[in-house]
XYZ file of C-alpha atoms in Angstrom:
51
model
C 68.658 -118.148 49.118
C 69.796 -115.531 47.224
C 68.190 -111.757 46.585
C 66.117 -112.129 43.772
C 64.827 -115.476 45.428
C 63.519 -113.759 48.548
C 62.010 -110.946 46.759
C 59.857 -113.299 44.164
C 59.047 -116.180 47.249
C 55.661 -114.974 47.634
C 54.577 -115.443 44.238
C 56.476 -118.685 43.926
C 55.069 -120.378 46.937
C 51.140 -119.453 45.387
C 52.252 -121.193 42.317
C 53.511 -124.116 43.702
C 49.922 -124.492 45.876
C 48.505 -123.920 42.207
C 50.595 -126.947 41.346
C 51.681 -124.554 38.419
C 55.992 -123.984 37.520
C 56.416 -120.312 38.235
C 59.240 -120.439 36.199
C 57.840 -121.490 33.243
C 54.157 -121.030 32.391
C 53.317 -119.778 35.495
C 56.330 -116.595 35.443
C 53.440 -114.096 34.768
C 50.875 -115.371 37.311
C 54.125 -115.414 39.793
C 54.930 -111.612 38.788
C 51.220 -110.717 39.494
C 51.049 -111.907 42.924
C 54.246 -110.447 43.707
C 53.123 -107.089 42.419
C 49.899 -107.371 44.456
C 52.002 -108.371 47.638
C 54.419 -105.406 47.282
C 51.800 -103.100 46.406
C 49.602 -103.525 49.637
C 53.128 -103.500 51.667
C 54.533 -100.052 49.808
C 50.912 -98.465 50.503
C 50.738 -99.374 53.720
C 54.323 -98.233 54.467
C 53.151 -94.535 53.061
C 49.818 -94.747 54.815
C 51.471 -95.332 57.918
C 54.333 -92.309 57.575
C 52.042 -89.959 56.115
C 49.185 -89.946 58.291
């Protein structure tokens, strides 16, 4: 598994439950979920050293 692989596997394993290709038609869908996933981790990773 390579870099890029690991860092888009969250949003390619909900497309594949979706039964959709996240490399094709389903690319935006993947890069939504992935933003979503990395956005809750990045803001809890600053809640956590700020407070």
């Amino acid at each position: 598994m390579t870099f890029s692989q690991a860092v888009l596997w969250p949003g390619t394993k909900v497309c594949e439950k979706m039964g959709l290709n996240p490399e094709g038609e389903a690319a935006l869908i993947r890069w939504m979920v992935n933003t979503l996933v990395y956005l809750s981790v990045a803001l809890a990773i600053v809640w956590i050293v700020v407070a």
